[in-house]
Short mmCIF file of C-alpha atoms and ligand atoms in Angstrom, two decimals:
data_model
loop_
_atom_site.label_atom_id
_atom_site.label_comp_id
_atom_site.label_asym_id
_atom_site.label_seq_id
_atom_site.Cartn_x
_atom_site.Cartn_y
_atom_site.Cartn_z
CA UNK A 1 0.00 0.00 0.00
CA UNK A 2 1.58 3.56 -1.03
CA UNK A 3 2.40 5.91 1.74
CA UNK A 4 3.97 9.71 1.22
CA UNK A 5 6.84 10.63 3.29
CA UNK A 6 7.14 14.47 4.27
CA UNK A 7 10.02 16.19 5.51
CA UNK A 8 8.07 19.33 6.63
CA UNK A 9 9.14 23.11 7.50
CA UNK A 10 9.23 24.31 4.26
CA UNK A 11 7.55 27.17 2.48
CA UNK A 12 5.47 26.22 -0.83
CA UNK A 13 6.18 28.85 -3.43
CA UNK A 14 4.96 28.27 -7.22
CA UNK A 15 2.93 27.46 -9.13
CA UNK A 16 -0.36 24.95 -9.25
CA UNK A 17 -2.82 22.98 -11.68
CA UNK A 18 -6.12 23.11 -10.62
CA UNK A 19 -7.62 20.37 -12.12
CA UNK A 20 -11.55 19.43 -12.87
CA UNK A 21 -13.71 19.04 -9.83
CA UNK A 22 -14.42 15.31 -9.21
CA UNK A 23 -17.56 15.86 -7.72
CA UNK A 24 -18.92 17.83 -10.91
CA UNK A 25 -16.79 15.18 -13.12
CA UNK A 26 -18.75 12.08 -11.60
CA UNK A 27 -22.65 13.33 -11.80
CA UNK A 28 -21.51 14.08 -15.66
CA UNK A 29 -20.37 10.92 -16.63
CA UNK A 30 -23.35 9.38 -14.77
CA UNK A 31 -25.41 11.82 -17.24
CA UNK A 32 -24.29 9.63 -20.34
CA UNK A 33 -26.69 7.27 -19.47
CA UNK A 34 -29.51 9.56 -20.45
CA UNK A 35 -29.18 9.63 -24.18
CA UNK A 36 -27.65 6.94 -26.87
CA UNK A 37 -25.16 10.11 -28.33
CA UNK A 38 -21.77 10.99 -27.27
CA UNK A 39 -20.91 12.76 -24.29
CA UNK A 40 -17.88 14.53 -24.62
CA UNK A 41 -16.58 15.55 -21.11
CA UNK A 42 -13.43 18.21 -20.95
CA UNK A 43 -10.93 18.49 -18.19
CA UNK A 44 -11.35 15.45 -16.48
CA UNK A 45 -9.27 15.13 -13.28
CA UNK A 46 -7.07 11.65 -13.11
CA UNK A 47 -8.12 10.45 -9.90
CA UNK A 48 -9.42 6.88 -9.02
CA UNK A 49 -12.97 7.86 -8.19
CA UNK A 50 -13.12 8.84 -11.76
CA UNK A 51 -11.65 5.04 -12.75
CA UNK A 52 -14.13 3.89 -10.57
CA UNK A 53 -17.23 5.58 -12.57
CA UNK A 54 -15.56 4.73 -15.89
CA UNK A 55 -15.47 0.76 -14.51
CA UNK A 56 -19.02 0.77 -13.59
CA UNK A 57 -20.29 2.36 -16.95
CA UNK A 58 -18.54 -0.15 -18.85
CA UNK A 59 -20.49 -2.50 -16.63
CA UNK A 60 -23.56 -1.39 -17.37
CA UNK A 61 -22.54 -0.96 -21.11
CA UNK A 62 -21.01 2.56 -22.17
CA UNK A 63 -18.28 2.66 -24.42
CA UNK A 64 -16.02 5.01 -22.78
CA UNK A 65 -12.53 6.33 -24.47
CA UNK A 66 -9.94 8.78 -23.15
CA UNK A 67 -7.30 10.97 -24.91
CA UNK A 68 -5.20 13.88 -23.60
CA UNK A 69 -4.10 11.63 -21.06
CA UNK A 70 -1.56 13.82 -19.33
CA UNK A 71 0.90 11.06 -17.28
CA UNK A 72 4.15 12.77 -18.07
CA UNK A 73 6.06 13.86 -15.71
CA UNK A 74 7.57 16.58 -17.35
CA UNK A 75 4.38 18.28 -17.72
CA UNK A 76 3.28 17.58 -13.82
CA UNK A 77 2.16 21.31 -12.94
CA UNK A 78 1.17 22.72 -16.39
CA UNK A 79 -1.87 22.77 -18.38
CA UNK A 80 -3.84 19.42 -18.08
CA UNK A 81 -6.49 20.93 -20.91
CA UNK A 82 -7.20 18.16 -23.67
CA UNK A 83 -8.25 15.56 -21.82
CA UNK A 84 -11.53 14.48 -22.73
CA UNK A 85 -13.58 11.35 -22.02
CA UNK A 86 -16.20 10.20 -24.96
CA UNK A 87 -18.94 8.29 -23.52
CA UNK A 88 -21.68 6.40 -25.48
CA UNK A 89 -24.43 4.63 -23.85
CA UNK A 90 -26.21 3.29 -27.02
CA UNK A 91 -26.01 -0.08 -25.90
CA UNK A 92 -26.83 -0.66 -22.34
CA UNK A 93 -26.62 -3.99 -21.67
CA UNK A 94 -26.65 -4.52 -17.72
CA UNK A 95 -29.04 -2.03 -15.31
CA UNK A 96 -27.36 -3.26 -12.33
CA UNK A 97 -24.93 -1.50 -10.13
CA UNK A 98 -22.82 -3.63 -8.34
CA UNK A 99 -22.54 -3.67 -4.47
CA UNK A 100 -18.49 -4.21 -5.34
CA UNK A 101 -18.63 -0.62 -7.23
CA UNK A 102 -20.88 1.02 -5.18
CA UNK A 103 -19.17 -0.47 -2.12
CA UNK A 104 -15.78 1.15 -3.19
CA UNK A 105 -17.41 4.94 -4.59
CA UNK A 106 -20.77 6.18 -2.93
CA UNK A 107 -21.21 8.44 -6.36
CA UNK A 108 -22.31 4.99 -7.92
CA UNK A 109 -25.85 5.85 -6.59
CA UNK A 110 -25.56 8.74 -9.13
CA UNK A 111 -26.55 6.05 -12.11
CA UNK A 112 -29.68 5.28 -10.34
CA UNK A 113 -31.75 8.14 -11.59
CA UNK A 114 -30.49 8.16 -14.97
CA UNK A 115 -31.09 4.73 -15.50
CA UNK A 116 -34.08 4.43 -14.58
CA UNK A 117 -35.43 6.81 -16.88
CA UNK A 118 -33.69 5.82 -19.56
CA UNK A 119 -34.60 2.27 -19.34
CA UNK A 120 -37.15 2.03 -17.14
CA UNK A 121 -35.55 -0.29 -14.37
CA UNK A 122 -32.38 0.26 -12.24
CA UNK A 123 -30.79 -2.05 -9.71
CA UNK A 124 -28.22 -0.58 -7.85
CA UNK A 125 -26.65 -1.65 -4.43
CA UNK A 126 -27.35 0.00 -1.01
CA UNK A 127 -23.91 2.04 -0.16
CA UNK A 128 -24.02 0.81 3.14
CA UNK A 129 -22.08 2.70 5.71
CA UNK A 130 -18.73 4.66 5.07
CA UNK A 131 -15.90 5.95 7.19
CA UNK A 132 -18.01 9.38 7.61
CA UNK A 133 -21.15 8.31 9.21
CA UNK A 134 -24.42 6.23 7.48
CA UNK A 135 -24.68 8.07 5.01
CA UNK A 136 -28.20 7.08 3.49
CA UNK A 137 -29.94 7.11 0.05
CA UNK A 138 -33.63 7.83 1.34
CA UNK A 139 -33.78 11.06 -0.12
CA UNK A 140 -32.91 9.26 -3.56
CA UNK A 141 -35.50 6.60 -3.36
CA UNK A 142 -38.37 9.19 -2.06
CA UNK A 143 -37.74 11.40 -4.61
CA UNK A 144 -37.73 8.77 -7.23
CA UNK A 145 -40.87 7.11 -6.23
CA UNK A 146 -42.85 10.57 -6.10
CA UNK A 147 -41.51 10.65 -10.20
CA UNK A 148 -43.86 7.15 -10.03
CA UNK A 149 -40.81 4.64 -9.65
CA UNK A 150 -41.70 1.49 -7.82
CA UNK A 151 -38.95 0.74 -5.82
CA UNK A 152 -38.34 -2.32 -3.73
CA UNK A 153 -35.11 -2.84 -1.46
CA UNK A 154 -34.13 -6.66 -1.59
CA UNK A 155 -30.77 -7.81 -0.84
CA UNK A 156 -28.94 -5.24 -0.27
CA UNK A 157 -30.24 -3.93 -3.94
CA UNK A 158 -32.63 -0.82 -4.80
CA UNK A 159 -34.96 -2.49 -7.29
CA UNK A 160 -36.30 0.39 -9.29
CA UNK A 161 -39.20 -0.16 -12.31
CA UNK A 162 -41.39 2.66 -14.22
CA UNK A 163 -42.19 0.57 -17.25
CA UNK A 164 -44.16 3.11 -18.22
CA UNK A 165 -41.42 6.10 -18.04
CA UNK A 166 -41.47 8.68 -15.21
CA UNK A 167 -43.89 11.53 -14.43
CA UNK A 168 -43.04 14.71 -13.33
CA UNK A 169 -43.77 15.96 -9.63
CA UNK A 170 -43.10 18.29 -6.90
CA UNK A 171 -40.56 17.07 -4.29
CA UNK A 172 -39.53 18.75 -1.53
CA UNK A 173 -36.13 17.48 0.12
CA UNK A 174 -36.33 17.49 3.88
CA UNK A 175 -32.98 17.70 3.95
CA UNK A 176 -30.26 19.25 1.49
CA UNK A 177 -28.60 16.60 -0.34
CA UNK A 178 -26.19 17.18 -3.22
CA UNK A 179 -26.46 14.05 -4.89
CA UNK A 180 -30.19 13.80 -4.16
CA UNK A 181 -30.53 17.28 -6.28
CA UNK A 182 -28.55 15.39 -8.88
CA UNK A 183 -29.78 12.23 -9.48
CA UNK A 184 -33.66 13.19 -9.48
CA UNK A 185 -32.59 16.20 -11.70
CA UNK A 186 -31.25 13.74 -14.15
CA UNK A 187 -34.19 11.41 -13.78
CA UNK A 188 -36.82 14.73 -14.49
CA UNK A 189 -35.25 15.35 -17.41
CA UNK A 190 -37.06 12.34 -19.39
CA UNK A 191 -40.25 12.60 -17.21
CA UNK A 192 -43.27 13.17 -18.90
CA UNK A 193 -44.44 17.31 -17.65
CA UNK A 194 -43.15 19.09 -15.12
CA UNK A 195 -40.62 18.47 -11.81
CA UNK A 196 -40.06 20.60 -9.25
CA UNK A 197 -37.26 20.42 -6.12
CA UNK A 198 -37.45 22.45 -3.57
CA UNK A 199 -34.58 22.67 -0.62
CA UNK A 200 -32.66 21.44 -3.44
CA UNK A 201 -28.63 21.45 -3.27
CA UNK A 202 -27.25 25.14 -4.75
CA UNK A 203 -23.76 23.57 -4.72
CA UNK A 204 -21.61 25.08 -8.38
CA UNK A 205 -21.71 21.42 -9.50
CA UNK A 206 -25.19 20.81 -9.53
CA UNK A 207 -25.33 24.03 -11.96
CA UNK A 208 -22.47 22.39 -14.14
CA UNK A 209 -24.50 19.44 -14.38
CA UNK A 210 -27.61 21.26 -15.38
CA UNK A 211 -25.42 23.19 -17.86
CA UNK A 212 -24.40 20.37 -19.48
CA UNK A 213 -28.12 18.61 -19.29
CA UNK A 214 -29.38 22.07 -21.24
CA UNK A 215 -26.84 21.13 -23.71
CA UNK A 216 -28.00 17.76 -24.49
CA UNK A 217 -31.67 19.02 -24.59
CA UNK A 218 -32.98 19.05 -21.28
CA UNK A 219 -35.03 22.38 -20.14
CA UNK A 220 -34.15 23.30 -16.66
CA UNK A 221 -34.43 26.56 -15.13
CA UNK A 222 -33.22 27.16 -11.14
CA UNK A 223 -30.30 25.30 -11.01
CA UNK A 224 -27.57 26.89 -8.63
CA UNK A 225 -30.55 28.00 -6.27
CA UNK A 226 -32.99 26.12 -3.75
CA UNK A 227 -35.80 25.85 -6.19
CA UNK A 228 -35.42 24.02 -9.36
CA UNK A 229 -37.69 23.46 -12.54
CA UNK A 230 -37.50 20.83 -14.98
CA UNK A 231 -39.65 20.44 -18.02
CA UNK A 232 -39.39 16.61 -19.26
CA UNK A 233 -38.21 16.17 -22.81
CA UNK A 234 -38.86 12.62 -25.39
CA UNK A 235 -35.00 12.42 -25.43
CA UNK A 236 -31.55 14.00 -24.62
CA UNK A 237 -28.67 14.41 -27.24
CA UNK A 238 -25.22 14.41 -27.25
CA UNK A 239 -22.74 17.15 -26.34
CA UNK A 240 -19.63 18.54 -25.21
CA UNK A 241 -19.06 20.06 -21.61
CA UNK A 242 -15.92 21.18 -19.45
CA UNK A 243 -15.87 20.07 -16.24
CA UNK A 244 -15.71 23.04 -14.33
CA UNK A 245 -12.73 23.70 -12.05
CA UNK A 246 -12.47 21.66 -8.59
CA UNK A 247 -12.92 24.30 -5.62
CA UNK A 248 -12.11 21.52 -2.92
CA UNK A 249 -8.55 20.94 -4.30
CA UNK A 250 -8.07 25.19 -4.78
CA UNK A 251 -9.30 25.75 -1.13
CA UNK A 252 -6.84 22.96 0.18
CA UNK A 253 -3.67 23.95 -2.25
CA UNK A 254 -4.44 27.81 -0.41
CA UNK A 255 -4.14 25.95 2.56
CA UNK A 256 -1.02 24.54 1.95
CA UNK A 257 0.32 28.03 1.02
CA UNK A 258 -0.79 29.27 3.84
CA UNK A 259 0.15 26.63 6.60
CA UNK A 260 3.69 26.85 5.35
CA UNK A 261 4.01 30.25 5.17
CA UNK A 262 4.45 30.61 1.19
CA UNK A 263 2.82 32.04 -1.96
CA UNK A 264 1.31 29.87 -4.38
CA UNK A 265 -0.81 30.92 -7.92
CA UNK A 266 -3.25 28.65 -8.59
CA UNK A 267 -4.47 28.59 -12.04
CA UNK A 268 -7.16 27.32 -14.05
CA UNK A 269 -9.39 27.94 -11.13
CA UNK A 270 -11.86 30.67 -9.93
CA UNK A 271 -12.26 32.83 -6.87
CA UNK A 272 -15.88 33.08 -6.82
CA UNK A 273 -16.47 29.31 -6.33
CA UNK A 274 -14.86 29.23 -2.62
CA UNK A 275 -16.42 32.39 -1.79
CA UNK A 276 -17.46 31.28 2.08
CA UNK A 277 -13.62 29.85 2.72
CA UNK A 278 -12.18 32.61 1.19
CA UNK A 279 -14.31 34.70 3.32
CA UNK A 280 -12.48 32.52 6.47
CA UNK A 281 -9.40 32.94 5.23
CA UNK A 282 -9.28 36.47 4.85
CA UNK A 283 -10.13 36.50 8.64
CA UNK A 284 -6.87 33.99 9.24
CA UNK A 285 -4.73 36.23 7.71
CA UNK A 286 -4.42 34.45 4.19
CA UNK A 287 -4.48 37.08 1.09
CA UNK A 288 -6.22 35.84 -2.08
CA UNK A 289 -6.29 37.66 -5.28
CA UNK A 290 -7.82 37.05 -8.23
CA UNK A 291 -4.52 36.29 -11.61
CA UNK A 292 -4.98 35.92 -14.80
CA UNK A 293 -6.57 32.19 -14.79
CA UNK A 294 -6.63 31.70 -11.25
CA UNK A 295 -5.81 33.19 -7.70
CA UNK A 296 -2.68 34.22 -6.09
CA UNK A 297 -2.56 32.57 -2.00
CA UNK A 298 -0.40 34.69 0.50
CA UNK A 299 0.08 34.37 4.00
CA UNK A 300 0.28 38.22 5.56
CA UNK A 301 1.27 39.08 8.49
CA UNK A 302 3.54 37.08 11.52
CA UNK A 303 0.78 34.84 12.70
CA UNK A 304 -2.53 33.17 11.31
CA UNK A 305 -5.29 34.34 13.51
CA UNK A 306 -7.68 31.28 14.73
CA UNK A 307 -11.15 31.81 13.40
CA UNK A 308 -14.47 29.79 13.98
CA UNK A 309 -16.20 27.51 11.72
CA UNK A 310 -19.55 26.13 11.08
CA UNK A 311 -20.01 23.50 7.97
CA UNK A 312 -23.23 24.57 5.93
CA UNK A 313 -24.42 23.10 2.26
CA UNK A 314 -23.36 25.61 -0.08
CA UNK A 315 -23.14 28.40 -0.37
CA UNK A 316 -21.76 28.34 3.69
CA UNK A 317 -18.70 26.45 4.28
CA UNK A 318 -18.19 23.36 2.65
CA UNK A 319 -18.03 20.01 5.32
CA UNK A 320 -15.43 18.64 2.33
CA UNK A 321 -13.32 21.80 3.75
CA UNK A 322 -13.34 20.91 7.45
CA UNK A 323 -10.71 18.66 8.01
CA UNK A 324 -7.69 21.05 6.01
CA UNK A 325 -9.37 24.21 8.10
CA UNK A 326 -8.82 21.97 10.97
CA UNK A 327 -5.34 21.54 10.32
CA UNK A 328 -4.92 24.76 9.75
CA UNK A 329 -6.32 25.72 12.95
CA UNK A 330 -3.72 23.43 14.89
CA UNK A 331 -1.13 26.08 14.01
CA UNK A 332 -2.78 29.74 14.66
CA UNK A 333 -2.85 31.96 17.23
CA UNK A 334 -5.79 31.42 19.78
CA UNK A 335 -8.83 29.44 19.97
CA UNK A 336 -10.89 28.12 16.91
CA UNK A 337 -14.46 25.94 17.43
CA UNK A 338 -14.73 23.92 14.33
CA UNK A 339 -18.37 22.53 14.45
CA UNK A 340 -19.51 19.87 11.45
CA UNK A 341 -23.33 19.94 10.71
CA UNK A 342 -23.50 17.68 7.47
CA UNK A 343 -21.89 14.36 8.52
CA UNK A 344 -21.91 12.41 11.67
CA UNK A 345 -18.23 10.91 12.48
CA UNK A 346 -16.40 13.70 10.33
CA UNK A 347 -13.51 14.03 13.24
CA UNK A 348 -11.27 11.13 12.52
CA UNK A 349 -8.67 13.22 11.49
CA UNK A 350 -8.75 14.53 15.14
CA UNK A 351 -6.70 12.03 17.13
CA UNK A 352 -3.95 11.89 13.93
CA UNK A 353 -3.76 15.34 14.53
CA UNK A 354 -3.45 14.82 17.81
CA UNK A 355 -0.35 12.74 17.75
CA UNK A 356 1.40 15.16 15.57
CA UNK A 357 1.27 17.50 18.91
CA UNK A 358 -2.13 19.55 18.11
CA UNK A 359 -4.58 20.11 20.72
CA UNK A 360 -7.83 19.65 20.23
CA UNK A 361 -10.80 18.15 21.88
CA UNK A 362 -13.96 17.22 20.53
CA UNK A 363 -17.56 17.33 21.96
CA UNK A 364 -20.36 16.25 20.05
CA UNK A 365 -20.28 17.64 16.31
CA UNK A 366 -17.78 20.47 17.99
CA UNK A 367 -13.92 20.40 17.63
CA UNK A 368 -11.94 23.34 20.16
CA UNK A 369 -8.36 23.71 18.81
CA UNK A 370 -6.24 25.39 20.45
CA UNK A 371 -3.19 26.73 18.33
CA UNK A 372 0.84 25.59 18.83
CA UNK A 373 3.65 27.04 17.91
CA UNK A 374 4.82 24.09 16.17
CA UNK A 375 3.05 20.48 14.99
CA UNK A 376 5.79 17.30 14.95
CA UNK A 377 6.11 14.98 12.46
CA UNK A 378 4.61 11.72 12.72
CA UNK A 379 3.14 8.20 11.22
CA UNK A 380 -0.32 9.22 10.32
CA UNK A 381 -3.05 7.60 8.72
CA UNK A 382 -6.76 8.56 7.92
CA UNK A 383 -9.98 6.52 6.93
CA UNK A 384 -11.46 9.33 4.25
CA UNK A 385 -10.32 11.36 1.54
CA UNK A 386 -10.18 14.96 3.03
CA UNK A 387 -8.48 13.69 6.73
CA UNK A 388 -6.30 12.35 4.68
CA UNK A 389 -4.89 15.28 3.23
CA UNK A 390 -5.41 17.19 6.43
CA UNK A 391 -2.93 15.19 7.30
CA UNK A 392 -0.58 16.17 4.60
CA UNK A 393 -1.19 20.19 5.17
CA UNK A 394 0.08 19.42 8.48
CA UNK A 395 2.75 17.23 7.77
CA UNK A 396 3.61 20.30 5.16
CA UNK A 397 3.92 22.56 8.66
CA UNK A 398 5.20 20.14 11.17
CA UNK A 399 8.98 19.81 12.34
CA UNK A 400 10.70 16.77 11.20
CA UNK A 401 9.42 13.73 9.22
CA UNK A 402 5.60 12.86 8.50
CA UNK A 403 4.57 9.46 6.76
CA UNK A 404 0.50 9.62 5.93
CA UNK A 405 -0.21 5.54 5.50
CA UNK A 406 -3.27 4.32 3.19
CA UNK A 407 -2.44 6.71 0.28
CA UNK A 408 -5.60 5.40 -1.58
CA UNK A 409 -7.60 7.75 -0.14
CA UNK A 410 -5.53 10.52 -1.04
CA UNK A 411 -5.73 9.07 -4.73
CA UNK A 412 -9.29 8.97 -4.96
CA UNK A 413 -9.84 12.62 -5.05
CA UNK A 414 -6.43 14.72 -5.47
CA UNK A 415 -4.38 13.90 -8.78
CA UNK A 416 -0.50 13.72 -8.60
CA UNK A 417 -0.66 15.39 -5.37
CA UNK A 418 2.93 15.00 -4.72
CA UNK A 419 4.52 15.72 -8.10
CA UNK A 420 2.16 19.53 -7.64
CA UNK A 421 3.81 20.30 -4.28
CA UNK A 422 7.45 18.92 -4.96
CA UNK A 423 7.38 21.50 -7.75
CA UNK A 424 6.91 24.23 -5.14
CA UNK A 425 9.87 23.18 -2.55
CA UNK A 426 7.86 20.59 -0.85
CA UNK A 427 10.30 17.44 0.44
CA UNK A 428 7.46 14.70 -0.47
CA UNK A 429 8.03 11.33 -1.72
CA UNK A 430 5.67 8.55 -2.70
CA UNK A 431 6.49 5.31 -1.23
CA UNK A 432 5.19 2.62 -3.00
C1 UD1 B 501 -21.63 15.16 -1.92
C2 UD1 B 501 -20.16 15.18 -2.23
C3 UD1 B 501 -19.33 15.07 -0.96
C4 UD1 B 501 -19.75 16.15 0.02
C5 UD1 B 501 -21.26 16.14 0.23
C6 UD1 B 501 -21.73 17.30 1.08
C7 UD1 B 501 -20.12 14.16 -4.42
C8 UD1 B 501 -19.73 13.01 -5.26
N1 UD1 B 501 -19.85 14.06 -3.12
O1 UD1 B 501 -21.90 13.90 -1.32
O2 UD1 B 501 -17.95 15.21 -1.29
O3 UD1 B 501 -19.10 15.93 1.26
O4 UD1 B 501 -21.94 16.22 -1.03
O5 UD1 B 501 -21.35 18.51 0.52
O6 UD1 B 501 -20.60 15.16 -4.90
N2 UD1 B 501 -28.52 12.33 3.32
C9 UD1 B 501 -29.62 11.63 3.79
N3 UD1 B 501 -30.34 10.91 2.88
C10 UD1 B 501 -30.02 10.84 1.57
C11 UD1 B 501 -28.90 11.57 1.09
C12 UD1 B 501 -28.17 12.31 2.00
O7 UD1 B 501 -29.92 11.67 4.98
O8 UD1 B 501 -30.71 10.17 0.81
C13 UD1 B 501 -27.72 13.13 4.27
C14 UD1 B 501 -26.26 12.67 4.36
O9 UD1 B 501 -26.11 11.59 5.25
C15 UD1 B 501 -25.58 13.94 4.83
C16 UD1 B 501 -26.39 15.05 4.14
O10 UD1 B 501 -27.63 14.45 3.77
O11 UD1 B 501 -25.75 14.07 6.23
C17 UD1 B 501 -25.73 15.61 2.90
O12 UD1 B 501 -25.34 14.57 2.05
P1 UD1 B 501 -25.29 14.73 0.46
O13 UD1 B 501 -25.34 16.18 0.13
O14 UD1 B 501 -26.29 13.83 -0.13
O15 UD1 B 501 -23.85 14.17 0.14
P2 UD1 B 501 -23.41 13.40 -1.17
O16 UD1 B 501 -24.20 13.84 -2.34
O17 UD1 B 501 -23.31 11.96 -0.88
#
């Protein structure tokens, strides 16, 4: 199993790729399924939760080919533009999800909707639970069934049928959920008359999706707001879309400019999609300007200044942000009260922190840290993407050497993660 060895204490000064946001990148290719033309997808980031999504649509029949595949080395921190995924569901010739997909990549659930109003049936495995709390599908399957699905859960499968094709409907989400908004979004699109959500997700990649949806035919209206309208269409049609940039990995490469005391420009990324972190950061101490292409990250000032922070669905700060703010926090001056509203068990970044000399104790869904002059290095290891590279940011700052164990989860959502920061002066290594 990879790890990544630190030597930390360094400041990060260059420049960085910002590549396509996963999380826009995996609703899209799920999206294929909704018409028998090419989808042409731009900027796809190289990570493995994007392999994953590829595997299952192959599994369920989509001919999927890549070029622009950027590998080389040479080319690490430039321009990743070219890459483009062509995706043809014209043959589908499985409607069942696997639970050894699904098990590995929650997103999976994303082909639910799609299928099932494409073809009219959809089996797709219950997620189960994951290293971030239950995480359930309810608001999928309710949804669904008010669009007339019949759904039946039998083992460990969500058995989904409208043999005689959807029908629009108003659904109101108790609870925001992004991938809720996305999947019965998809599904409206080829329901006969008219769907609304309401307490829908506003997150930016639930508007890329609909952007791309209007392209292949769909008529929405509301996207990127609470309240969104979607007139059904016969069918969808090809198209080509650019995965808009990914405003988790920006938010956490400004963290690593920050934590280490350096200056990094970001490019091929935008300001106005991290406006509520930016917001935070500003408080810390952490300048942001807006280059040609992308935003310059300074650290002003002697010290970072703790600030407090509440996780909120967009646009308030995003829960995928928590665990780098945290590790931010571990270094500034004063007190900080990190609190996480969207997922239970989001804290398991806490104790690694912990052994890497940050103080911090946790009650309930609230996190005090108290700031230290200096974090150690340390064997870390995390059970979730972002701890995991909470873990890095602070092996970035800490004294000494850092080894973060069970890389994979690293490599599901950041691509080449240590070949970006070893071209700014970090001391990183990959050990395979
Ligand atoms: C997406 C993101 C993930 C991010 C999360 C919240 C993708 C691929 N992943 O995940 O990185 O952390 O949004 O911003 O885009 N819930 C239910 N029932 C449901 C669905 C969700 O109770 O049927 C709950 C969840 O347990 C959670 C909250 O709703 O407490 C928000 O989850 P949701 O927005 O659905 O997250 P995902 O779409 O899975």
């Amino acid at each position: 199993m990879d790890r990544l060895r630190i030597q930390g204490g360094r400041p990060l000064n260059g420049v960085i790729q910002i590549g396509g946001a996963k999380n826009a990148a995996l609703p899209l290719m799920a999206a294929s399924l909704l018409t028998d033309n090419t989808l042409a997808l731009g900027n796809l980031p190289h990570v493995a939760d994007i392999a994953t999504m590829i595997e299952l649509l192959v599994e369920l029949g989509v001919e999927v080919s890549m070029n622009g595949q950027s590998t080389d080395m040479s080319r690490a921190n430039r321009g990743s533009e070219g890459r483009l995924l062509l995706l043809s569901a014209r043959n589908l010739v499985s409607g069942t999800a696997p639970y050894d997909l699904v098990r590995k990549m929650r997103a999976s659930v994303l082909v639910l909707g799609p299928l099932l109003a494409r073809a009219g049936r959809a089996r797709v495995s219950m997620p189960g639970g994951c290293a971030i709390g239950p995480r359930p599908v309810d608001l999928h399957v309710a949804g669904l069934r008010r669009l007339g699905a019949e759904i039946s859960l039998r083992d460990g499968y969500i058995e989904a049928r409208a043999p005689g094709g959807l029908t629009g409907a108003a659904i109101m989400l108790p609870k925001v959920s992004v991938g809720a908004t996305e999947n019965l979004m998809m599904a409206a699109c080829l329901a006969r008359g008219e769907t609304t959500i309401t307490n829908a997700a506003c997150e930016p990649e639930v508007l890329d999706l609909a952007h791309c949806l209007i392209k292949m035919g769909a008529c929405i209206e509301g996207a990127g707001t609470d309240s969104v309208w979607v007139s059904g269409v016969d069918r969808l049609g090809g198209a080509k879309h650019k995965v808009l940039p990914d405003r988790i990995e920006t938010a956490t490469y400004a963290i690593a400019a920050a934590i280490t005391g350096g200056t990094l420009d970001l490019i091929g990324t935008r300001l106005d999609l991290i406006r509520a972190v930016a917001d935070k950061f500003r408080a810390v101490g952490i300048e942001l300007t807006i280059r040609e292409n992308g935003v310059r990250v300074q650290h002003v000032g002697n010290r970072l200044e703790a600030v407090n922070i509440q996780t909120r669905p967009y646009p308030g700060f995003p829960t995928d942000m928590q665990a780098q703010m945290m590790a931010l926090m571990t270094v500034t001056e004063g007190v900080s009260i990190i609190t996480e509203n969207i997922f239970e068990n989001r804290f398991m970044h806490v104790t690694e922190l912990a052994r890497m000399g940050a103080d911090i104790s946790v009650k309930g869904n609230s996190a005090m840290v108290r700031g230290v002059s200096r974090l150690r290095g340390a064997p870390v290891m995390a059970t979730d993407l972002r701890a995991s590279v909470s873990l890095l940011l602070a092996g970035l700052a800490a004294e000494g050497e850092t080894v973060v164990n069970r890389l994979y989860h690293l490599d599901r959502g950041y691509e080449r993660v240590e070949e970006k920061l070893a071209a700014c002066g970090a001391v990183v290594e990959r050990i395979c």
